[in-house]
Coordinates of C-alpha atoms and ligand atoms in Angstrom, one line a residue:
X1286 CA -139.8 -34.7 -115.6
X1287 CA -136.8 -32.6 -116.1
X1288 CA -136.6 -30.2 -118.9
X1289 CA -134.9 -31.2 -122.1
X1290 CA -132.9 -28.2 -123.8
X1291 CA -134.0 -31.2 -127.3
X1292 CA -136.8 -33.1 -126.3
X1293 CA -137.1 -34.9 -129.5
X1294 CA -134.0 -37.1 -128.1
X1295 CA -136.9 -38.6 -125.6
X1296 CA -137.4 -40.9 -128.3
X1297 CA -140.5 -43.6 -127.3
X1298 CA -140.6 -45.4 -130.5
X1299 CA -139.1 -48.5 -132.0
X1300 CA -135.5 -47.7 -134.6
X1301 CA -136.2 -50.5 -137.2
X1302 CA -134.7 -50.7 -140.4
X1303 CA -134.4 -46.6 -140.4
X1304 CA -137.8 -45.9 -139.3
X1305 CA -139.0 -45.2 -135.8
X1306 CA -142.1 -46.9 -135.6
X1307 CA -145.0 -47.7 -133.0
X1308 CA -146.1 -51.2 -131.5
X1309 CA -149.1 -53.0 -130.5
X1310 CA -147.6 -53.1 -126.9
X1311 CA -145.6 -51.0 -124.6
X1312 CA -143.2 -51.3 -122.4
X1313 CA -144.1 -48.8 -119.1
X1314 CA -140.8 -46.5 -117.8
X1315 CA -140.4 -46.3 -114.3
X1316 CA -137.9 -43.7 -112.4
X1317 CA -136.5 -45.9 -109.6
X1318 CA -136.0 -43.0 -107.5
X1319 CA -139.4 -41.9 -107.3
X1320 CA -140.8 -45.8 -108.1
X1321 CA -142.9 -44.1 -111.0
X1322 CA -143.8 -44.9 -114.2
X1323 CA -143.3 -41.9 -116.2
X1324 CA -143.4 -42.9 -120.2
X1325 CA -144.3 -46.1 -122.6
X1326 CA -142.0 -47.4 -125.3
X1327 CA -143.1 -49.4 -128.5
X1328 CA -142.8 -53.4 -127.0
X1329 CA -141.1 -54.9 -130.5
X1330 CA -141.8 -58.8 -131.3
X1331 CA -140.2 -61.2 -133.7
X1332 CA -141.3 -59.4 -136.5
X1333 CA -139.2 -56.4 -136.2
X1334 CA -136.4 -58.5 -134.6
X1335 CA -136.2 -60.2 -138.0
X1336 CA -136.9 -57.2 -140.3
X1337 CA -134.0 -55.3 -138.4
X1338 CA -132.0 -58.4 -140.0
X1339 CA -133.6 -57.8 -143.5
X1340 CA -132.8 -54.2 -143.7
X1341 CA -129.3 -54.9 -142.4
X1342 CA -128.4 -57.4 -145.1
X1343 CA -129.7 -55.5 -147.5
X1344 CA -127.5 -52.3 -146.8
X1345 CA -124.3 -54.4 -145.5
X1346 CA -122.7 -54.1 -149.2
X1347 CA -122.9 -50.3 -149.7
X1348 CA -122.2 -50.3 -145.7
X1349 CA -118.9 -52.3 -146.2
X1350 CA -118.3 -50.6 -149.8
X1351 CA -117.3 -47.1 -147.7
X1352 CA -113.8 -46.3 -147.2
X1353 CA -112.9 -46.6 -143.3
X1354 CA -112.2 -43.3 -143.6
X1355 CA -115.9 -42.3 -144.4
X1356 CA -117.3 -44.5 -141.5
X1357 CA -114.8 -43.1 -138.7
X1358 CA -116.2 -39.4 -140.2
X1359 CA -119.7 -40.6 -139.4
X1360 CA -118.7 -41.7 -136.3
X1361 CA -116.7 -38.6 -135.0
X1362 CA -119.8 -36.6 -136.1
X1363 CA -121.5 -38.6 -133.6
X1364 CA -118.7 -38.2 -130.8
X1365 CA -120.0 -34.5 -131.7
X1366 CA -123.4 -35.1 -131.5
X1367 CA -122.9 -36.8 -128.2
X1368 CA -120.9 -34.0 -126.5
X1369 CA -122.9 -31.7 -127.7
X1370 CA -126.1 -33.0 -126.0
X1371 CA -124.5 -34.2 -122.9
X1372 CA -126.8 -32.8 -120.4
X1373 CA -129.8 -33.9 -122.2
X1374 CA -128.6 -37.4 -122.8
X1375 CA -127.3 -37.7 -118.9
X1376 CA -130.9 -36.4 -117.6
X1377 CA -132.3 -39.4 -119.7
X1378 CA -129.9 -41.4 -117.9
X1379 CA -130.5 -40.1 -114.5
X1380 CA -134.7 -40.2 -115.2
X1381 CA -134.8 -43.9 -116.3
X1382 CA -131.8 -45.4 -113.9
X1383 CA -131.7 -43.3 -111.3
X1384 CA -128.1 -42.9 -110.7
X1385 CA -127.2 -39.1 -109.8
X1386 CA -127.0 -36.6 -112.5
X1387 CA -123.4 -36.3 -111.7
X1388 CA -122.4 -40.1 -112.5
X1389 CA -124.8 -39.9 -115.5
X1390 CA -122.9 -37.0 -117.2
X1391 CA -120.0 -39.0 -116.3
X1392 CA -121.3 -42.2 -117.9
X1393 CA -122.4 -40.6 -121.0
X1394 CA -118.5 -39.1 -121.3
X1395 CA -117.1 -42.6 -120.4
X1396 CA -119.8 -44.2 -123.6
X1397 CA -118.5 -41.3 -125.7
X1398 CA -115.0 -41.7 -125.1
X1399 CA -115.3 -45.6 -127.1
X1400 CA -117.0 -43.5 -129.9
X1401 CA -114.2 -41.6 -130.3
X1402 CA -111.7 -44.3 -129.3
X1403 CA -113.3 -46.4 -132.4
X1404 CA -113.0 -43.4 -134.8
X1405 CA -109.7 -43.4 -134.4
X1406 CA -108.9 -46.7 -134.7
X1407 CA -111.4 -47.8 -137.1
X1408 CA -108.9 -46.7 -139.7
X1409 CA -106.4 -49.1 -137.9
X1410 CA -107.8 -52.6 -138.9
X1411 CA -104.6 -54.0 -140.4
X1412 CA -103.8 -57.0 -141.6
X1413 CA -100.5 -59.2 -141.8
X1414 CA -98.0 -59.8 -144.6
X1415 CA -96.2 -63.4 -143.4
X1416 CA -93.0 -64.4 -144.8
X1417 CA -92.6 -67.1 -146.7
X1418 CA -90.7 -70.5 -147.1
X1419 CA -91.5 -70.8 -150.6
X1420 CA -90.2 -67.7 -152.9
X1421 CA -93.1 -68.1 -155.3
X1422 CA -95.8 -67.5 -152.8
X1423 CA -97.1 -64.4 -150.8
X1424 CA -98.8 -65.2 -147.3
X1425 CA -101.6 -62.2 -146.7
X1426 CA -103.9 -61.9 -143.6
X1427 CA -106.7 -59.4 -144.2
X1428 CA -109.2 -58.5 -141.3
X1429 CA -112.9 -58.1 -142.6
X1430 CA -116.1 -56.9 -140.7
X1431 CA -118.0 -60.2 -139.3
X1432 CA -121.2 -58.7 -141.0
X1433 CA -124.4 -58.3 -139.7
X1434 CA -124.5 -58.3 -135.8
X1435 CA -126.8 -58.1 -132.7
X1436 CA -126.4 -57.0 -129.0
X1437 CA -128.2 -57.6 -125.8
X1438 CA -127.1 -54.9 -123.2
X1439 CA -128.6 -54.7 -119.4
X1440 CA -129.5 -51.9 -117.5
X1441 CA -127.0 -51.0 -115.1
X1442 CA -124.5 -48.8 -117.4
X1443 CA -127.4 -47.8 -120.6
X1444 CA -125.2 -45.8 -122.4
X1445 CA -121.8 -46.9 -122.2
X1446 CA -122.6 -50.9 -122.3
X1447 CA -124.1 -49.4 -125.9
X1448 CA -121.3 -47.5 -127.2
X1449 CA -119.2 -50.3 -126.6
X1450 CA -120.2 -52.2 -129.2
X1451 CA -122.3 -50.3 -131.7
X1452 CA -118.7 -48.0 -132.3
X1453 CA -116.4 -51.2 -133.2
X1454 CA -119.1 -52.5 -135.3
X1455 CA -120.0 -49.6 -137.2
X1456 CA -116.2 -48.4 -137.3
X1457 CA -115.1 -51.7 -139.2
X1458 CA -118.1 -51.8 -141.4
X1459 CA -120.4 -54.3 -139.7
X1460 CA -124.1 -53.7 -139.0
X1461 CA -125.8 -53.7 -136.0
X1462 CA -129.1 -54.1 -134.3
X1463 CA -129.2 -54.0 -130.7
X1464 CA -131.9 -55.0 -127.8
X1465 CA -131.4 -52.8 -125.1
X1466 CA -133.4 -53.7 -121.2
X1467 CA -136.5 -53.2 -121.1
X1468 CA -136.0 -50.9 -117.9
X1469 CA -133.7 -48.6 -119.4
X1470 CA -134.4 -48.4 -123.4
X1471 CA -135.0 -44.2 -123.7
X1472 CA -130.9 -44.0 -123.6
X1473 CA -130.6 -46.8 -126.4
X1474 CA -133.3 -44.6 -128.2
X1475 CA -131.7 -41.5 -127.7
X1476 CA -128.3 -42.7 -129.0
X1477 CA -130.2 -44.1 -132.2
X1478 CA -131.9 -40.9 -132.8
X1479 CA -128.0 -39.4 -132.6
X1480 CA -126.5 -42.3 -135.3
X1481 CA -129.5 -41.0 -137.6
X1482 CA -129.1 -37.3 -137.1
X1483 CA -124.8 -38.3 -138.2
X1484 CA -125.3 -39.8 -141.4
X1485 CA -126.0 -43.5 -140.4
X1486 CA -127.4 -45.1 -143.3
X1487 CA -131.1 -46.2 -142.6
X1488 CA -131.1 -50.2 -141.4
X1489 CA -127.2 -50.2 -140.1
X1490 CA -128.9 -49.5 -137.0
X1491 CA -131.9 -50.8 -135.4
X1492 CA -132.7 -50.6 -131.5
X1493 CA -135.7 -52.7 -130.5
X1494 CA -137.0 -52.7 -127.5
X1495 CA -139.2 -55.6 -126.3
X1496 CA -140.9 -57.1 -123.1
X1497 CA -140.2 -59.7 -124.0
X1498 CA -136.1 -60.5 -124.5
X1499 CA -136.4 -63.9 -125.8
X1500 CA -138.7 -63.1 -128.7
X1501 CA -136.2 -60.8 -130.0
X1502 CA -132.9 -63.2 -129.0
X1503 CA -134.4 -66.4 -130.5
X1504 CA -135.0 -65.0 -134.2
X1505 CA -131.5 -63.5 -134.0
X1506 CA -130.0 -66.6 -132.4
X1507 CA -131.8 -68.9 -135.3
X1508 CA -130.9 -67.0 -138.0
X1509 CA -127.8 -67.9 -140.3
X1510 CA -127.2 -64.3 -141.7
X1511 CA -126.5 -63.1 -138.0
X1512 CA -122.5 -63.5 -137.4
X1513 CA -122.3 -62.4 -134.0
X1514 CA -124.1 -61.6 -131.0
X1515 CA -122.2 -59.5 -128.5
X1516 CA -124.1 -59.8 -125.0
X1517 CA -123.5 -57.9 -121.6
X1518 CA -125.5 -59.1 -118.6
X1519 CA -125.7 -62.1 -115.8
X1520 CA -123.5 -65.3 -116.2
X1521 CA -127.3 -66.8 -116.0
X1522 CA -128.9 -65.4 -119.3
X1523 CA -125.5 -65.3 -120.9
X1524 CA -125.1 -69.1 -120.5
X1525 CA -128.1 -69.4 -122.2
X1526 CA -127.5 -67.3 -125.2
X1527 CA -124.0 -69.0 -125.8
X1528 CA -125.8 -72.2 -125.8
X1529 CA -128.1 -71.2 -128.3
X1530 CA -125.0 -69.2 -130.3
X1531 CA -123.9 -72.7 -131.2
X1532 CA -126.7 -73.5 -133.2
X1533 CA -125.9 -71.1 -135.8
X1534 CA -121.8 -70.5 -135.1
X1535 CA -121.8 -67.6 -134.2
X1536 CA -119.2 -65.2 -133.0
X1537 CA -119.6 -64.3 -129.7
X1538 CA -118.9 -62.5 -127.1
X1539 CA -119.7 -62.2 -123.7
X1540 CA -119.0 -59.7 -120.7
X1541 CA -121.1 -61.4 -117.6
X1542 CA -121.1 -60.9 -113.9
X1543 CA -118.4 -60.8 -111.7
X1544 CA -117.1 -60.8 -107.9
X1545 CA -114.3 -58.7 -107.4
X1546 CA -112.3 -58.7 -104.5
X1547 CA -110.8 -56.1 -103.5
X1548 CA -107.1 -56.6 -101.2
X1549 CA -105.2 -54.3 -99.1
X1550 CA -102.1 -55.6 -98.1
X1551 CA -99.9 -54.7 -95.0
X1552 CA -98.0 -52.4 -96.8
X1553 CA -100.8 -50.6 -98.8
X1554 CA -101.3 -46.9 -98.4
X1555 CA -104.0 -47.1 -95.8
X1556 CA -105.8 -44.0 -96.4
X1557 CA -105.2 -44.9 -100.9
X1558 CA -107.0 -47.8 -100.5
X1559 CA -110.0 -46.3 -98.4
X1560 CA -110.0 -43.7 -101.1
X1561 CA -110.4 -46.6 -103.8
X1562 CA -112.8 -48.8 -102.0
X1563 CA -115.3 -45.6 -102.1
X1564 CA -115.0 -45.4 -105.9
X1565 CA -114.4 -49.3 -106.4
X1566 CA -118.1 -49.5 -104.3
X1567 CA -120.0 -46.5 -104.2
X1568 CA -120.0 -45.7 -107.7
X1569 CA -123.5 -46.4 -109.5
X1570 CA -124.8 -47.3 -105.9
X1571 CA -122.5 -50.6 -106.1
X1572 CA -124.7 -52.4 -109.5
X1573 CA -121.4 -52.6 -111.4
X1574 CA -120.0 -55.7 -112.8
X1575 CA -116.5 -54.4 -111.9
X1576 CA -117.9 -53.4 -108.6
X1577 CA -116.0 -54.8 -105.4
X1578 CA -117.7 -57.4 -104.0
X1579 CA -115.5 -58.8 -101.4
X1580 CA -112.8 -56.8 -99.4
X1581 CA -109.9 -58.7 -98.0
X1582 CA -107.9 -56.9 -95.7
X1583 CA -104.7 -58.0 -93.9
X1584 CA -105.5 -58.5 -90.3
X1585 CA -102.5 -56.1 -89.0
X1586 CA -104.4 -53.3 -90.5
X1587 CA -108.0 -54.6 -90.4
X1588 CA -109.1 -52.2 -87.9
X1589 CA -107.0 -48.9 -88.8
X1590 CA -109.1 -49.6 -92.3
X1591 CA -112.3 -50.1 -90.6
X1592 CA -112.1 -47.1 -88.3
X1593 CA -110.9 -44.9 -91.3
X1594 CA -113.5 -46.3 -94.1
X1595 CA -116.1 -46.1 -91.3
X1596 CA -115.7 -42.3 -91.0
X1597 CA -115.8 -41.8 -94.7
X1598 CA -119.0 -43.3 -95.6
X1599 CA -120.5 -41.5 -92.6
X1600 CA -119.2 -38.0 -93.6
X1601 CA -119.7 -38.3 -97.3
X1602 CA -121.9 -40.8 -98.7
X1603 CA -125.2 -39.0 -99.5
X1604 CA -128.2 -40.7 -100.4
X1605 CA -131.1 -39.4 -102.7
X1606 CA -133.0 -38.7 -105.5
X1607 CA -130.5 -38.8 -108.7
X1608 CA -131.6 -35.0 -109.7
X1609 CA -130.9 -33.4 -106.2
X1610 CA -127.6 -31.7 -105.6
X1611 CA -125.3 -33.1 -103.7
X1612 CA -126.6 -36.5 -103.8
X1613 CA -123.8 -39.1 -104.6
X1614 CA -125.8 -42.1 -103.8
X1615 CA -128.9 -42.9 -106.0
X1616 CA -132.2 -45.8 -105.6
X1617 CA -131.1 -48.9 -106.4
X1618 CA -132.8 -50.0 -109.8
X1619 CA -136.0 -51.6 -108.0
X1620 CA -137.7 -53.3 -105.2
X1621 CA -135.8 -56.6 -106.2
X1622 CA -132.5 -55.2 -105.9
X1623 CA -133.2 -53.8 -102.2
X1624 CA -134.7 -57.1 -101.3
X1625 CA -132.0 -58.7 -102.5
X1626 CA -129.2 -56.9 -100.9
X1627 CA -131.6 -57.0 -98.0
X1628 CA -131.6 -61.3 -98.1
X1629 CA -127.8 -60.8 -98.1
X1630 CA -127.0 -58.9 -95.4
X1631 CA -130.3 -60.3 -93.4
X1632 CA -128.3 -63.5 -93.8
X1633 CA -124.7 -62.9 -93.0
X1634 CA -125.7 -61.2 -90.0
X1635 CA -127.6 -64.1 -88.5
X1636 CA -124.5 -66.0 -89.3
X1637 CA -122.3 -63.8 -87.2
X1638 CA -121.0 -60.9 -89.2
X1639 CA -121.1 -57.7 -87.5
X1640 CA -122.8 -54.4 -89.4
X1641 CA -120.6 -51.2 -88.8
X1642 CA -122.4 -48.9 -90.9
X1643 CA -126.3 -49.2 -92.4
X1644 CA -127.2 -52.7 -92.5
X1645 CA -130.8 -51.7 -93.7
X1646 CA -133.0 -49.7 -96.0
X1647 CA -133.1 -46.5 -96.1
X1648 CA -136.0 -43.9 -95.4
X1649 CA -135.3 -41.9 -98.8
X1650 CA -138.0 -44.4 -100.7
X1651 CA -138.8 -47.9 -101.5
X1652 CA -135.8 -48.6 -103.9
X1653 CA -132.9 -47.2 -101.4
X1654 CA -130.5 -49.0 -99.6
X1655 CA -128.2 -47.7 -96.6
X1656 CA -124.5 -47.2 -97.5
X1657 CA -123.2 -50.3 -95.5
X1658 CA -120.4 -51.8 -94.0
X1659 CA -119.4 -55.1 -91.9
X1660 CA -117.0 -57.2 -90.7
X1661 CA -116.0 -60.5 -89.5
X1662 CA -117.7 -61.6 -93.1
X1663 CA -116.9 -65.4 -93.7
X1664 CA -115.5 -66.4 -97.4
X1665 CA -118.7 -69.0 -97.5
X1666 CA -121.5 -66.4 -97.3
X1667 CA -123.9 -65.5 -99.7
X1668 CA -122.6 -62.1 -99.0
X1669 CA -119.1 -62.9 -100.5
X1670 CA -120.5 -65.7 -103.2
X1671 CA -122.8 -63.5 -105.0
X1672 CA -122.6 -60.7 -106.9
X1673 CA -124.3 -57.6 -104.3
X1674 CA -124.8 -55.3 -106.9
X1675 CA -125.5 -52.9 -103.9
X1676 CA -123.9 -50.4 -101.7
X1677 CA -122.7 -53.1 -99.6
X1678 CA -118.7 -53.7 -97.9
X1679 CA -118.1 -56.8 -96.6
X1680 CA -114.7 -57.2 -95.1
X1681 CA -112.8 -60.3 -94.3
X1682 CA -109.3 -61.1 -93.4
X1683 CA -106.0 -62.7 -94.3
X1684 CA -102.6 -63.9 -92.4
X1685 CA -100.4 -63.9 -95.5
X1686 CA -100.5 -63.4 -99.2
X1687 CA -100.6 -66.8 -100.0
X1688 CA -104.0 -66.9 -98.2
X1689 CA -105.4 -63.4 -99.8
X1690 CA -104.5 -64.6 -102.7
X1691 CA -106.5 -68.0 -102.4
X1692 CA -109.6 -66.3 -101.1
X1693 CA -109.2 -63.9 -104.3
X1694 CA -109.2 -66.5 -107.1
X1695 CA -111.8 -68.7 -105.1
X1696 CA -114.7 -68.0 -107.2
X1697 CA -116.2 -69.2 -110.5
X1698 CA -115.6 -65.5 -112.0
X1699 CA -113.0 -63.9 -113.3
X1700 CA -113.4 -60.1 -114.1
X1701 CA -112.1 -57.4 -112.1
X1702 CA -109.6 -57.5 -109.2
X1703 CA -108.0 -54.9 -107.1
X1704 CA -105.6 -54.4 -104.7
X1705 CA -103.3 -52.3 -102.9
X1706 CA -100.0 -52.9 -102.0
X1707 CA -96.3 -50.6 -102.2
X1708 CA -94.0 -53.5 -102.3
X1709 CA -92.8 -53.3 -106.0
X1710 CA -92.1 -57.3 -106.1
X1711 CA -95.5 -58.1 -104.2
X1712 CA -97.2 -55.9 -107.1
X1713 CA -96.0 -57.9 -109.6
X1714 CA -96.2 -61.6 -108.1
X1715 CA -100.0 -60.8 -106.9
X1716 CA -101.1 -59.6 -110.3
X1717 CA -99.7 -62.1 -112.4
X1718 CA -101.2 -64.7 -109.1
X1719 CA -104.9 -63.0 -109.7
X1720 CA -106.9 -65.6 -112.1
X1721 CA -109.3 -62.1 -113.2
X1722 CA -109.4 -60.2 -116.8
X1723 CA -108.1 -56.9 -115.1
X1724 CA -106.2 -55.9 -112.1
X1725 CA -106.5 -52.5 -110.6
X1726 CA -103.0 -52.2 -108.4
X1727 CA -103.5 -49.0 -106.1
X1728 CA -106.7 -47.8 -108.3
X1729 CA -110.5 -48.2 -108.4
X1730 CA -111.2 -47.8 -111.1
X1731 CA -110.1 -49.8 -114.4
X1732 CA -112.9 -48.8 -117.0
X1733 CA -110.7 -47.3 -119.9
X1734 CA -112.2 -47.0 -123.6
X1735 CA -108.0 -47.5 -124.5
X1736 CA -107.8 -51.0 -122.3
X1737 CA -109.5 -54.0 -123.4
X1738 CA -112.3 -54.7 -120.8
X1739 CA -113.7 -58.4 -120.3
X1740 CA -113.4 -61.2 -118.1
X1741 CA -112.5 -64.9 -117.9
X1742 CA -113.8 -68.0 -116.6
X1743 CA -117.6 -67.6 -115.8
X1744 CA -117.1 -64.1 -116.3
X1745 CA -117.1 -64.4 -120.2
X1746 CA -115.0 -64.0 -123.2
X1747 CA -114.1 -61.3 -125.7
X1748 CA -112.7 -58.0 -124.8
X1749 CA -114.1 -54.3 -125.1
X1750 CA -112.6 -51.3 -125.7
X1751 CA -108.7 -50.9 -127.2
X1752 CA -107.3 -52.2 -130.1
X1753 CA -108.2 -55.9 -129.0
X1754 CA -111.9 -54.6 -128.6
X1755 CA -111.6 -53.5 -132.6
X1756 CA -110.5 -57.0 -133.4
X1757 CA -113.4 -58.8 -131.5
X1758 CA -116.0 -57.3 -134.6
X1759 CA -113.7 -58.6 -137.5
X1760 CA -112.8 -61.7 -139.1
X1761 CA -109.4 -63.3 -140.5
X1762 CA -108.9 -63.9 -144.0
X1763 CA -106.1 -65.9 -145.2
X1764 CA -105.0 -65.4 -148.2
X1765 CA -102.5 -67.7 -150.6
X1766 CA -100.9 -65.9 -153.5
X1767 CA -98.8 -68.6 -155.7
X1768 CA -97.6 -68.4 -159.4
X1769 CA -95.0 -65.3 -158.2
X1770 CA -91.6 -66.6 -159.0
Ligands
NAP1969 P1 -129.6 -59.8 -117.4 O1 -130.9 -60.1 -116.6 O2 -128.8 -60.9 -117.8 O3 -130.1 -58.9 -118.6 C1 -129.2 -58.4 -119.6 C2 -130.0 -58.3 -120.9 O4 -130.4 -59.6 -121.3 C3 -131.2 -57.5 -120.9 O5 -131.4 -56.8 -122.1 C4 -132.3 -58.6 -120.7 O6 -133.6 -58.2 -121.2 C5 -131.7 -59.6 -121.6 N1 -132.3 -61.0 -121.4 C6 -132.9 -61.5 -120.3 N2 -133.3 -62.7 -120.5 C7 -133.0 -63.0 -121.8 C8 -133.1 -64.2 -122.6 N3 -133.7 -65.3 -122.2 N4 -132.7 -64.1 -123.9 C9 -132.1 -63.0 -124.3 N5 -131.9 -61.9 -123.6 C10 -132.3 -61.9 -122.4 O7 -128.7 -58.8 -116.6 P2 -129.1 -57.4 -115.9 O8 -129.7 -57.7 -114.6 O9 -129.7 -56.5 -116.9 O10 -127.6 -56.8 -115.7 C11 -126.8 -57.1 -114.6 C12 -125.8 -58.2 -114.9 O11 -125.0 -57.7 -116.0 C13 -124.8 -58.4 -113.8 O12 -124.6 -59.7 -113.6 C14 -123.6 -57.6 -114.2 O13 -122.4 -58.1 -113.6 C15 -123.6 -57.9 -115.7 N6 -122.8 -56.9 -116.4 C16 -121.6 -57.3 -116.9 C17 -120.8 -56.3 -117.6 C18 -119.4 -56.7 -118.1 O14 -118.9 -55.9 -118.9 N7 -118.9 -57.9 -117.8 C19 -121.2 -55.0 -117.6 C20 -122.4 -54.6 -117.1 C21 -123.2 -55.6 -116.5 P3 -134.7 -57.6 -120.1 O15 -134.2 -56.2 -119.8 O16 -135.9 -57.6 -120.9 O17 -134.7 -58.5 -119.0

């Protein structure tokens, strides 16, 4: 276990209501990299699931009462609290995910940056003043908190998928109680910990942990007092939770899988768009929801990119345990994932597609997977139609735009999209052609805590992040003033 310059942020109780308590059950902690259990943490149930809620609507007045002033202060302190306990926070990151410690320093920056984003413009929550037709009226438009609130966030990002939510919330005034998964709570924990150590008032923050997700989501999905659920995760579960949303109207929102593709167009910087397909792939060993899923490559330069991508992944992709230097590719999360991946590629090569690079485990432990690359990938493969959520670059081709841009928006989801391209007039036509949330045009990389982040179609709704993210965590009030002529 690596050293902690704190250890008390290695937090393996419950946060409920303010108090960090113990459970009946726990939940064991395994380092994917090793395939290890290392820790326990308290396994809540309904009961603290519902006494979260308790201690939330009982401090939502004085919680709302506070200038926005004095909630952005609490939350720069913890933009503080966060920087200054970076390395501990990203070896908690590294020891429960296993992605290297240099992407886990950067993902606990990345979940910082909304902190900070959201002190700032927590104090920017303004409303409207309409003009009206009649002279003896005033039209107003407020914006208040939603109230109490709940979040479900997955493993793949657990820090920043946190930060993304519990900083609007808090910012505008709402409260918040938040499941995090079950394979990665200690970061959830250890950002709790931080909210306390800030000035958080006790029970406008709860993290419960649980091994069971449903007996926490089906007290908060029942009860009327909860306003919104904010979810992150698989199209799957989320369809499930929006279903059960409806029972209560709730607000919510929803950032779900995706399938991005990724295009490089004739006219593309060649060796740009090699450079963005490592970072649009590689990056968390490919188990991103804005990772790119399906590359589509025009076939006059189909092989150049080959050839060039080919030698990149072979000279630089290193694979390994998240704590040793030099390692830029980490396990994937478990078994399932490699078997999955596995099933994928197991699949599309039977079917014909050719593997250039990897194409199988690797050697480095149970949970690894080969940095990988094929071609002559068909459109109707599993490959293409699922998310990979591994390090996995399956390339296709296209004639003309027209067809690229087909194959692109031929999917249920709708969240990321890239592509490459130097023709100023293509650029525009393709992005506003792409049916996704965001377009990266000659960039891998999108994430941005001043861009609102969020998908369409099966890929959800709501945005994160940005001004529009702000707005997601707060309610309009109308407001009629008569009698003023
Ligand atoms: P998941 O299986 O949907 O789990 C996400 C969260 O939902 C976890 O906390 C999980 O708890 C919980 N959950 C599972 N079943 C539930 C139920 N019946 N009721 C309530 N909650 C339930 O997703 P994942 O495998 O952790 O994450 C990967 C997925 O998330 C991918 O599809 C990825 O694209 C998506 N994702 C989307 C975004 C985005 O911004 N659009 C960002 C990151 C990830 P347990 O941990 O206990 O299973």
């Amino acid at each position: 276990m690596p050293e902690l310059a704190d250890p008390s942020l290695m937090r393996t109780q419950a946060f409920v209501a303010g108090e960090w308590r113990d459970a009946d059950e726990t939940i064991p902690i395994v380092d994917p990299g090793k395939n290890e259990p290392f820790t326990e943490v308290a396994s809540c149930t309904a009961a603290e699931a519902e006494e979260a809620i308790d201690a939330a609507e009982k401090v939502l007045p004085e919680w709302q009462e506070k200038t926005a002033e004095d909630r952005c202060a609490i939350l720069a302190e913890l933009h503080q609290l966060i920087r200054d306990n970076e390395e501990d926070l990203a070896k908690i990151l590294t020891l429960e995910h296993g992605k290297p410690l240099d992407q886990a320093r950067g993902e606990i920056r990345y979940a910082n940056s909304f902190v900070k984003w959201f002190a700032e413009e927590g104090r920017r929550a303004y409303g409207d003043l309409i003009p009206s037709a009649d002279a003896a009226k005033r039209l107003l438009v407020f914006r208040q908190p939603v109230g109490i609130t709940v979040g479900i966030t997955p493993w793949n990002f657990p820090s920043a998928m946190i930060t993304r939510k519990l900083a609007p919330a808090l910012a505008v005034g709402c409260t918040f109680a938040l499941k995090p998964a079950q394979k990665t709570p200690l970061s959830a924990l250890a950002l709790a910990a931080l909210c306390e150590r800030a000035g958080v008032p006790a029970g406008v923050v709860s993290v419960i942990p649980s091994s069971s997700a449903s007996a926490i989501s089906k007290p908060w999905l029942e009860d009327f007092r909860v306003r919104k659920l904010s979810f992150t995760g698989s199209t799957e579960i989320g369809k499930k939770l929006y279903e059960g949303a409806g029972e209560t109207i709730k607000k919510i929102s929803l950032e779900l899988g995706g399938n991005a593709p990724f295009l490089v167009f004739d006219d593309a910087d060649i060796d740009a768009a090699v450079d963005g397909i490592m970072k649009a792939k590689f990056r968390n060993a490919g188990q991103s929801c804005v990772a790119a899923n399906r590359f589509i490559v025009s076939k006059a330069i189909h092989d150049e990119l080959v050839e060039k991508l080919k030698k990149r992944i072979e000279d630089e992709v290193v694979v390994g345990y998240g704590f040793d230097e030099g390692v830029t590719l980490g396990p994937l999360i478990d078994e399932v994932a490699v078997s999955k991946v596995e099933r994928l590629v197991g699949q599309a090569t039977d079917a014909g597609a050719e593997v250039v690079v990897g194409g199988k485990r690797h050697d480095a432990g149970l949970n690894y997977f080969q940095p990988t690359l094929m071609t002559g990938v068909d459109p109707k493969m599993d490959l293409t139609c699922e998310e990979i959520f591994g390090p996995v670059i399956p390339v296709m081709s296209f004639e003309d735009e027209s067809e690229a841009i087909r194959m692109a928006n031929d999917t249920p989801f709708g969240l990321a999209s890239y592509f490459y391209s130097q023709d100023l007039a293509r650029v525009w036509r393709v992005s506003e052609a792409l049916e996704y949330g965001m377009v990266g045009v000659n960039t891998g990389l999108v994430s941005n805590a001043a861009a609102p982040f969020g998908g369409i179609k099966a890929s959800g709704q709501g945005r994160e992040g940005s001004r529009y993210g702000l707005e997601d965590w707060t309610e309009l009030k109308y407001v009629a003033m008569g009698g003023l002529g």
